Amino acid sequence: MISKAKITAVGGYVPDRRLTNSDLEKLVETSDEWIVRRTGIKERRILPDDQFTSDLAFGAVRHMLNQYNVSLEDVDLVIVATTTPDYGFPSVAALLQARFHMERAGAFDLNAACAGFEYALHVANALVTSGWHRKILVVAADAMSKVTDYTDRTTCILFGDGAGAALVEYSEEPGFIGAFMGADGNMGKALYRTGISTVMNREALIASGKVVQNGREVFKWAVKNVVGGVSDLLDQNGLDLSDIDWFVPHSANLRMIESICERIHFPMNKVLYSMVYYGNTSSASIPLAIHDGLKEGKLKKGDLLLLYGFGGGLVHCGQLIKCSF
Ligand code: UT7
């Protein structure tokens, strides 16, 4: 099926406060040397205690509006990909709908963990292509610091807070070239979050459960599935890796990306990633890498992007997208 949608604007946001590797050395038994060697991460950004995922999402959308001449007035749906919503409900999407006065929009949150942005783009493309919607605001936002156990050195060195936004609009020129997704629920126990808040109280989120991960298992699963998924996605669309201008995998771990690229024979200088200064920002890691790629003048209009998200579920999703923003 040929897409009738494209991305017309993007934005990104991270909070100001930095959490460096040397800060973490004071919290748990770890070292800057270990963290950089095993993950490539140098620092992360952390929200203040009184701000939450909807504040990250707000920042990303506001940044998008400052960068592009677009309006939210006629947005007819808001989709927020997150696993760290401010509340059980209302959704972050509904909070955002109110803050930007999108009077004509429906709103819902989507949970596909670190692959949330790619799943949300898939849904938005399908709804616009089908004609049911014309203009959809997609946001990926995660306040991972609120659900990170800072006594667990195997997880607390990884995560940071951030958000990315994209506007998906009707277009005769297709911006979405192809998508590939999969899930392996049997592997769910390798990466999960305990408990969840249902209380209408912003502070409740902090006590609402923590991330638990078998890093080694997730690492092996992700490398295998991303390598296979990239190959299937390209085959389905009659494309080759040499057609890809930028590969943007989920920024969980730089060593994992190097391992994937080694296996598929893809050059690291054509990869965009965001974990070095933001940590693993879950659903926001791919839009933040795109945001930095634009800021650094790497991405150009017309470039072919291969996005590949993976994470809790376990789930994964690849997207082939023409840069139209
Ligand atoms: O975004 C969602 C998807 N998540 C991922 O993709 C994460 C995938 N996994 C990873 O990124 C890596 O597995 C980690 C970075 C989480 C861990 O790296 P690893 O190379 O797989 O280390 P490991 O878990 O096998 O642990 C190796 C050693 C252990 O010590 P022993 O048993 O060999 O004595 C750990 O206890 O390193 C130890 N270790 C640490 N040492 C210093 C674990 N965490 C730390 C730490 N500092 N922070």
CSV table of C-alpha atoms and ligand atoms in Angstrom, one decimal:
chain,number,residue,atom,x,y,z
A,1,MET,CA,0.0,0.0,0.0
A,2,ILE,CA,1.3,3.5,-0.9
A,3,SER,CA,1.4,6.0,1.9
A,4,LYS,CA,-0.5,9.2,1.7
A,5,ALA,CA,1.2,10.8,4.6
A,6,LYS,CA,4.5,12.5,5.5
A,7,ILE,CA,6.2,14.1,8.5
A,8,THR,CA,6.1,17.9,8.1
A,9,ALA,CA,7.8,19.0,11.3
A,10,VAL,CA,9.8,17.5,14.2
A,11,GLY,CA,11.0,18.7,17.6
A,12,GLY,CA,13.0,17.5,20.6
A,13,TYR,CA,13.4,18.3,24.3
A,14,VAL,CA,15.6,17.3,27.2
A,15,PRO,CA,15.7,18.9,30.7
A,16,ASP,CA,18.6,21.0,31.8
A,17,ARG,CA,19.9,19.0,34.7
A,18,ARG,CA,22.8,16.6,33.9
A,19,LEU,CA,23.6,13.3,35.6
A,20,THR,CA,27.2,12.4,34.8
A,21,ASN,CA,29.0,9.2,35.2
A,22,SER,CA,31.0,10.7,38.0
A,23,ASP,CA,27.7,11.6,39.7
A,24,LEU,CA,26.7,7.9,39.5
A,25,GLU,CA,30.1,6.8,40.9
A,26,LYS,CA,28.9,8.5,44.2
A,27,LEU,CA,25.5,6.6,44.1
A,28,VAL,CA,26.6,3.0,43.2
A,29,GLU,CA,29.7,1.0,42.8
A,30,THR,CA,30.6,1.8,39.2
A,31,SER,CA,33.1,3.8,37.2
A,32,ASP,CA,33.1,6.2,34.3
A,33,GLU,CA,35.5,3.8,32.5
A,34,TRP,CA,33.1,0.8,32.9
A,35,ILE,CA,30.0,2.8,31.8
A,36,VAL,CA,31.7,4.3,28.7
A,37,ARG,CA,33.4,1.0,27.7
A,38,ARG,CA,30.1,-1.1,28.0
A,39,THR,CA,27.5,1.5,26.9
A,40,GLY,CA,29.1,4.6,25.3
A,41,ILE,CA,27.0,6.8,27.7
A,42,LYS,CA,28.7,9.8,29.3
A,43,GLU,CA,25.7,11.7,30.8
A,44,ARG,CA,21.9,11.8,31.0
A,45,ARG,CA,19.3,14.6,31.5
A,46,ILE,CA,17.0,14.4,34.5
A,47,LEU,CA,13.7,16.2,35.2
A,48,PRO,CA,13.2,18.2,38.4
A,49,ASP,CA,11.1,16.4,41.1
A,50,ASP,CA,8.0,18.5,40.2
A,51,GLN,CA,8.0,17.8,36.5
A,52,PHE,CA,6.8,14.7,34.6
A,53,THR,CA,6.4,13.1,31.2
A,54,SER,CA,3.7,15.6,30.0
A,55,ASP,CA,6.2,18.4,30.7
A,56,LEU,CA,8.8,16.7,28.5
A,57,ALA,CA,6.1,16.2,25.8
A,58,PHE,CA,5.2,19.9,26.0
A,59,GLY,CA,8.8,20.9,25.6
A,60,ALA,CA,9.2,18.8,22.4
A,61,VAL,CA,6.1,20.2,20.8
A,62,ARG,CA,7.0,23.8,21.8
A,63,HIS,CA,10.4,23.2,20.2
A,64,MET,CA,8.7,21.9,17.0
A,65,LEU,CA,6.5,25.0,16.8
A,66,ASN,CA,9.5,27.3,17.2
A,67,GLN,CA,11.4,25.6,14.4
A,68,TYR,CA,8.6,25.2,11.8
A,69,ASN,CA,5.8,27.3,10.4
A,70,VAL,CA,3.1,24.8,11.4
A,71,SER,CA,-0.1,25.1,13.3
A,72,LEU,CA,-1.8,22.7,15.8
A,73,GLU,CA,-5.2,24.2,15.3
A,74,ASP,CA,-6.4,21.5,12.9
A,75,VAL,CA,-4.7,18.6,14.5
A,76,ASP,CA,-7.4,15.8,14.7
A,77,LEU,CA,-5.5,13.3,16.8
A,78,VAL,CA,-2.7,13.3,19.4
A,79,ILE,CA,-0.8,10.0,20.0
A,80,VAL,CA,1.8,10.0,22.8
A,81,ALA,CA,4.1,7.0,23.0
A,82,THR,CA,5.1,6.5,26.6
A,83,THR,CA,5.5,3.9,29.3
A,84,THR,CA,5.9,6.5,32.1
A,85,PRO,CA,2.6,8.4,32.0
A,86,ASP,CA,2.0,11.1,34.7
A,87,TYR,CA,-1.1,9.1,35.8
A,88,GLY,CA,-2.7,5.7,34.9
A,89,PHE,CA,-5.2,8.1,33.3
A,90,PRO,CA,-5.8,10.8,32.1
A,91,SER,CA,-3.4,10.0,29.3
A,92,VAL,CA,-0.4,12.2,28.5
A,93,ALA,CA,-2.0,12.8,25.1
A,94,ALA,CA,-5.1,14.3,26.7
A,95,LEU,CA,-2.9,16.5,29.0
A,96,LEU,CA,-1.1,17.7,25.9
A,97,GLN,CA,-4.4,18.3,24.0
A,98,ALA,CA,-5.5,20.6,26.8
A,99,ARG,CA,-2.1,22.5,27.1
A,100,PHE,CA,-2.0,23.3,23.4
A,101,HIS,CA,-5.8,23.9,23.0
A,102,MET,CA,-6.2,21.4,20.2
A,103,GLU,CA,-10.0,21.7,20.3
A,104,ARG,CA,-10.7,19.2,17.4
A,105,ALA,CA,-8.3,16.4,18.4
A,106,GLY,CA,-8.9,13.0,19.9
A,107,ALA,CA,-6.1,11.8,22.2
A,108,PHE,CA,-4.6,8.5,23.4
A,109,ASP,CA,-1.3,7.0,24.7
A,110,LEU,CA,0.4,4.1,23.2
A,111,ASN,CA,2.7,1.6,25.0
A,112,ALA,CA,5.4,0.0,22.9
A,113,ALA,CA,8.3,0.9,25.3
A,114,CYS,CA,11.4,2.0,23.5
A,115,ALA,CA,9.9,1.2,20.1
A,116,GLY,CA,6.9,3.5,20.9
A,117,PHE,CA,7.8,6.3,18.4
A,118,GLU,CA,8.0,3.9,15.5
A,119,TYR,CA,4.8,2.2,16.5
A,120,ALA,CA,3.0,5.6,16.8
A,121,LEU,CA,4.3,6.7,13.4
A,122,HIS,CA,3.0,3.4,11.9
A,123,VAL,CA,-0.5,4.1,13.4
A,124,ALA,CA,-0.4,7.8,12.3
A,125,ASN,CA,0.6,6.9,8.8
A,126,ALA,CA,-2.1,4.2,8.5
A,127,LEU,CA,-4.8,6.6,9.8
A,128,VAL,CA,-3.9,9.4,7.5
A,129,THR,CA,-3.3,7.2,4.5
A,130,SER,CA,-6.8,5.6,5.0
A,131,GLY,CA,-8.4,9.0,5.0
A,132,TRP,CA,-9.8,8.8,8.5
A,133,HIS,CA,-7.5,11.6,9.8
A,134,ARG,CA,-5.6,14.5,8.1
A,135,LYS,CA,-3.1,15.8,10.7
A,136,ILE,CA,-1.8,13.8,13.7
A,137,LEU,CA,0.6,15.0,16.4
A,138,VAL,CA,2.9,12.1,17.4
A,139,VAL,CA,5.0,12.5,20.6
A,140,ALA,CA,7.4,10.1,22.2
A,141,ALA,CA,8.2,11.0,25.8
A,142,ASP,CA,9.6,9.1,28.7
A,143,ALA,CA,10.6,10.3,32.2
A,144,MET,CA,12.8,7.2,32.9
A,145,SER,CA,14.4,8.8,35.9
A,146,LYS,CA,11.1,8.5,37.7
A,147,VAL,CA,11.1,4.7,37.3
A,148,THR,CA,14.8,4.0,37.7
A,149,ASP,CA,16.2,2.3,40.8
A,150,TYR,CA,19.3,4.4,41.7
A,151,THR,CA,20.5,1.6,44.0
A,152,ASP,CA,20.7,-0.8,41.0
A,153,ARG,CA,24.0,-0.3,39.1
A,154,THR,CA,22.9,-2.6,36.3
A,155,THR,CA,20.1,-0.2,35.2
A,156,CYS,CA,20.6,3.3,36.8
A,157,ILE,CA,23.7,4.0,34.6
A,158,LEU,CA,21.5,3.6,31.5
A,159,PHE,CA,18.4,5.8,31.5
A,160,GLY,CA,17.7,9.5,31.0
A,161,ASP,CA,14.6,11.7,30.4
A,162,GLY,CA,13.6,13.2,27.0
A,163,ALA,CA,10.9,13.7,24.3
A,164,GLY,CA,10.5,14.0,20.6
A,165,ALA,CA,7.6,15.2,18.4
A,166,ALA,CA,6.5,14.8,14.8
A,167,LEU,CA,3.6,16.1,12.8
A,168,VAL,CA,2.1,13.6,10.4
A,169,GLU,CA,0.0,15.1,7.6
A,170,TYR,CA,-1.8,14.1,4.4
A,171,SER,CA,0.5,14.3,1.4
A,172,GLU,CA,0.3,13.1,-2.2
A,173,GLU,CA,4.1,12.5,-2.0
A,174,PRO,CA,4.6,9.5,0.3
A,175,GLY,CA,6.9,10.0,3.2
A,176,PHE,CA,6.5,6.5,4.7
A,177,ILE,CA,8.1,3.9,2.5
A,178,GLY,CA,7.7,0.7,4.6
A,179,ALA,CA,7.4,-0.7,8.1
A,180,PHE,CA,8.2,-4.0,9.8
A,181,MET,CA,7.2,-5.0,13.3
A,182,GLY,CA,7.3,-7.9,15.7
A,183,ALA,CA,6.8,-9.0,19.3
A,184,ASP,CA,8.1,-11.7,21.6
A,185,GLY,CA,5.9,-11.7,24.7
A,186,ASN,CA,7.7,-14.8,26.0
A,187,MET,CA,10.8,-12.6,26.5
A,188,GLY,CA,8.8,-9.9,28.5
A,189,LYS,CA,10.3,-11.0,31.8
A,190,ALA,CA,13.7,-9.9,30.5
A,191,LEU,CA,12.7,-6.2,30.8
A,192,TYR,CA,9.7,-5.0,32.8
A,193,ARG,CA,8.5,-2.3,35.2
A,194,THR,CA,7.0,-3.2,38.6
A,195,GLY,CA,3.7,-1.7,39.7
A,196,ILE,CA,1.9,1.3,38.2
A,197,SER,CA,0.3,4.5,39.6
A,198,THR,CA,-3.4,5.0,39.4
A,199,VAL,CA,-3.6,7.9,41.8
A,200,MET,CA,-4.5,11.4,40.6
A,201,ASN,CA,-1.4,12.7,42.3
A,202,ARG,CA,1.8,13.8,40.5
A,203,GLU,CA,4.1,12.5,43.3
A,204,ALA,CA,2.5,9.0,43.1
A,205,LEU,CA,4.5,8.3,39.9
A,206,ILE,CA,7.8,8.4,41.8
A,207,ALA,CA,6.7,5.5,44.0
A,208,SER,CA,5.0,3.6,41.2
A,209,GLY,CA,7.6,0.9,40.3
A,210,LYS,CA,11.0,0.5,38.9
A,211,VAL,CA,12.7,-0.9,35.8
A,212,VAL,CA,14.1,-4.4,36.1
A,213,GLN,CA,16.3,-5.8,33.3
A,214,ASN,CA,18.3,-8.8,32.3
A,215,GLY,CA,20.6,-6.7,30.2
A,216,ARG,CA,22.6,-9.5,28.6
A,217,GLU,CA,19.4,-11.4,27.4
A,218,VAL,CA,17.9,-8.2,26.0
A,219,PHE,CA,21.2,-7.3,24.3
A,220,LYS,CA,21.3,-10.7,22.5
A,221,TRP,CA,17.6,-10.6,21.6
A,222,ALA,CA,17.9,-7.1,20.2
A,223,VAL,CA,20.9,-7.7,18.1
A,224,LYS,CA,19.4,-10.8,16.5
A,225,ASN,CA,16.0,-9.3,15.9
A,226,VAL,CA,17.2,-5.9,14.6
A,227,VAL,CA,19.6,-7.6,12.2
A,228,GLY,CA,16.8,-9.9,10.9
A,229,GLY,CA,14.2,-7.1,10.9
A,230,VAL,CA,16.4,-4.7,8.9
A,231,SER,CA,16.9,-7.4,6.3
A,232,ASP,CA,13.2,-8.3,6.0
A,233,LEU,CA,12.2,-4.6,5.9
A,234,LEU,CA,14.6,-3.9,3.0
A,235,ASP,CA,13.7,-7.0,1.1
A,236,GLN,CA,9.9,-6.2,1.4
A,237,ASN,CA,10.6,-2.8,-0.2
A,238,GLY,CA,13.1,-3.9,-2.8
A,239,LEU,CA,15.8,-1.8,-1.2
A,240,ASP,CA,19.4,-2.4,-0.2
A,241,LEU,CA,21.4,-1.1,2.7
A,242,SER,CA,23.4,1.1,0.2
A,243,ASP,CA,20.1,3.0,-0.4
A,244,ILE,CA,20.0,4.1,3.2
A,245,ASP,CA,21.4,7.5,4.0
A,246,TRP,CA,20.9,7.3,7.8
A,247,PHE,CA,20.4,4.3,10.1
A,248,VAL,CA,18.7,5.4,13.4
A,249,PRO,CA,18.4,2.5,15.8
A,250,HIS,CA,17.1,2.8,19.3
A,251,SER,CA,19.9,4.4,21.4
A,252,ALA,CA,20.1,1.8,24.2
A,253,ASN,CA,23.8,1.1,24.1
A,254,LEU,CA,26.5,2.3,21.6
A,255,ARG,CA,28.3,-1.1,21.8
A,256,MET,CA,25.0,-2.8,20.7
A,257,ILE,CA,24.7,-0.5,17.7
A,258,GLU,CA,28.3,-1.2,16.8
A,259,SER,CA,27.6,-4.9,17.0
A,260,ILE,CA,24.5,-4.6,14.8
A,261,CYS,CA,26.4,-2.5,12.2
A,262,GLU,CA,29.2,-4.9,12.1
A,263,ARG,CA,26.8,-7.8,11.4
A,264,ILE,CA,24.9,-6.0,8.6
A,265,HIS,CA,28.1,-4.3,7.3
A,266,PHE,CA,26.8,-0.8,7.7
A,267,PRO,CA,29.2,2.2,8.3
A,268,MET,CA,29.0,3.8,11.8
A,269,ASN,CA,29.5,7.3,10.2
A,270,LYS,CA,26.0,6.9,8.7
A,271,VAL,CA,24.3,6.1,12.0
A,272,LEU,CA,22.5,8.7,14.2
A,273,TYR,CA,22.3,8.0,17.9
A,274,SER,CA,21.5,10.0,21.1
A,275,MET,CA,22.7,8.0,24.1
A,276,VAL,CA,26.1,9.6,24.6
A,277,TYR,CA,24.8,12.8,26.2
A,278,TYR,CA,21.1,11.8,26.9
A,279,GLY,CA,21.4,8.1,28.0
A,280,ASN,CA,18.7,5.7,27.0
A,281,THR,CA,15.6,7.8,26.7
A,282,SER,CA,13.4,4.9,25.8
A,283,SER,CA,10.7,6.0,23.2
A,284,ALA,CA,12.4,9.4,22.8
A,285,SER,CA,15.9,8.1,21.8
A,286,ILE,CA,15.2,7.9,18.0
A,287,PRO,CA,13.4,11.3,17.6
A,288,LEU,CA,16.2,12.9,19.7
A,289,ALA,CA,18.9,11.4,17.4
A,290,ILE,CA,16.9,12.8,14.4
A,291,HIS,CA,16.7,16.2,16.3
A,292,ASP,CA,20.5,16.2,16.8
A,293,GLY,CA,21.1,15.0,13.2
A,294,LEU,CA,19.2,18.0,11.9
A,295,LYS,CA,20.9,20.4,14.3
A,296,GLU,CA,24.3,19.2,13.2
A,297,GLY,CA,23.4,19.6,9.6
A,298,LYS,CA,23.7,15.9,8.8
A,299,LEU,CA,20.2,15.2,7.7
A,300,LYS,CA,19.0,16.6,4.4
A,301,LYS,CA,15.5,16.7,2.7
A,302,GLY,CA,15.1,13.6,0.6
A,303,ASP,CA,17.4,11.4,2.6
A,304,LEU,CA,16.2,7.9,3.2
A,305,LEU,CA,16.1,7.0,6.9
A,306,LEU,CA,15.9,3.5,8.5
A,307,LEU,CA,14.6,3.8,12.0
A,308,TYR,CA,14.6,0.7,14.2
A,309,GLY,CA,13.1,0.7,17.7
A,310,PHE,CA,13.2,-2.3,20.2
A,311,GLY,CA,12.5,-2.8,23.8
A,312,GLY,CA,10.1,-3.8,26.6
A,313,GLY,CA,7.5,-6.3,25.5
A,314,LEU,CA,9.7,-7.4,24.0
A,315,VAL,CA,8.8,-5.6,20.8
A,316,HIS,CA,10.5,-4.2,17.8
A,317,CYS,CA,9.6,-2.0,14.8
A,318,GLY,CA,11.5,-0.7,11.7
A,319,GLN,CA,10.4,2.3,9.6
A,320,LEU,CA,11.7,3.4,6.2
A,321,ILE,CA,11.1,7.2,6.0
A,322,LYS,CA,11.9,9.9,3.5
A,323,CYS,CA,13.2,13.0,5.2
A,324,SER,CA,10.5,15.6,4.4
A,325,PHE,CA,11.1,18.0,7.3
B,1,UT7,O1,16.1,0.1,26.0
B,1,UT7,C1,15.6,-1.1,26.3
B,1,UT7,C2,16.4,-2.2,25.8
B,1,UT7,N1,17.5,-2.4,26.6
B,1,UT7,C3,18.7,-2.7,26.1
B,1,UT7,O2,18.9,-2.8,24.9
B,1,UT7,C4,19.9,-3.0,27.1
B,1,UT7,C5,20.7,-4.2,26.6
B,1,UT7,N2,21.8,-4.5,27.5
B,1,UT7,C6,22.9,-3.7,27.7
B,1,UT7,O3,23.0,-2.6,27.2
B,1,UT7,C7,24.0,-4.3,28.5
B,1,UT7,O4,23.7,-5.7,28.8
B,1,UT7,C8,24.3,-3.6,29.9
B,1,UT7,C9,24.9,-2.3,29.6
B,1,UT7,C10,23.0,-3.4,30.7
B,1,UT7,C11,25.2,-4.5,30.8
B,1,UT7,O5,26.4,-4.7,30.0
B,1,UT7,P1,27.0,-6.1,29.9
B,1,UT7,O6,28.3,-6.0,29.2
B,1,UT7,O7,26.0,-7.0,29.3
B,1,UT7,O8,27.4,-6.5,31.4
B,1,UT7,P2,26.8,-7.7,32.3
B,1,UT7,O9,25.4,-7.5,32.7
B,1,UT7,O10,27.1,-9.0,31.6
B,1,UT7,O11,27.8,-7.6,33.6
B,1,UT7,C12,29.2,-7.8,33.5
B,1,UT7,C13,29.8,-7.5,34.8
B,1,UT7,C14,29.1,-8.2,36.0
B,1,UT7,O12,30.0,-8.6,37.0
B,1,UT7,P3,30.6,-10.1,37.1
B,1,UT7,O13,29.4,-10.9,37.3
B,1,UT7,O14,31.2,-10.4,35.8
B,1,UT7,O15,31.5,-10.0,38.2
B,1,UT7,C15,28.2,-7.1,36.6
B,1,UT7,O16,27.9,-7.3,37.9
B,1,UT7,O17,29.7,-6.1,35.1
B,1,UT7,C16,29.1,-5.9,36.4
B,1,UT7,N3,28.3,-4.6,36.3
B,1,UT7,C17,28.9,-3.4,36.6
B,1,UT7,N4,30.1,-3.1,36.9
B,1,UT7,C18,30.4,-1.7,37.1
B,1,UT7,C19,27.0,-4.5,35.9
B,1,UT7,N5,26.7,-3.2,36.0
B,1,UT7,C20,27.8,-2.5,36.4
B,1,UT7,C21,28.2,-1.1,36.6
B,1,UT7,N6,29.4,-0.8,36.9
B,1,UT7,N7,27.2,-0.2,36.4
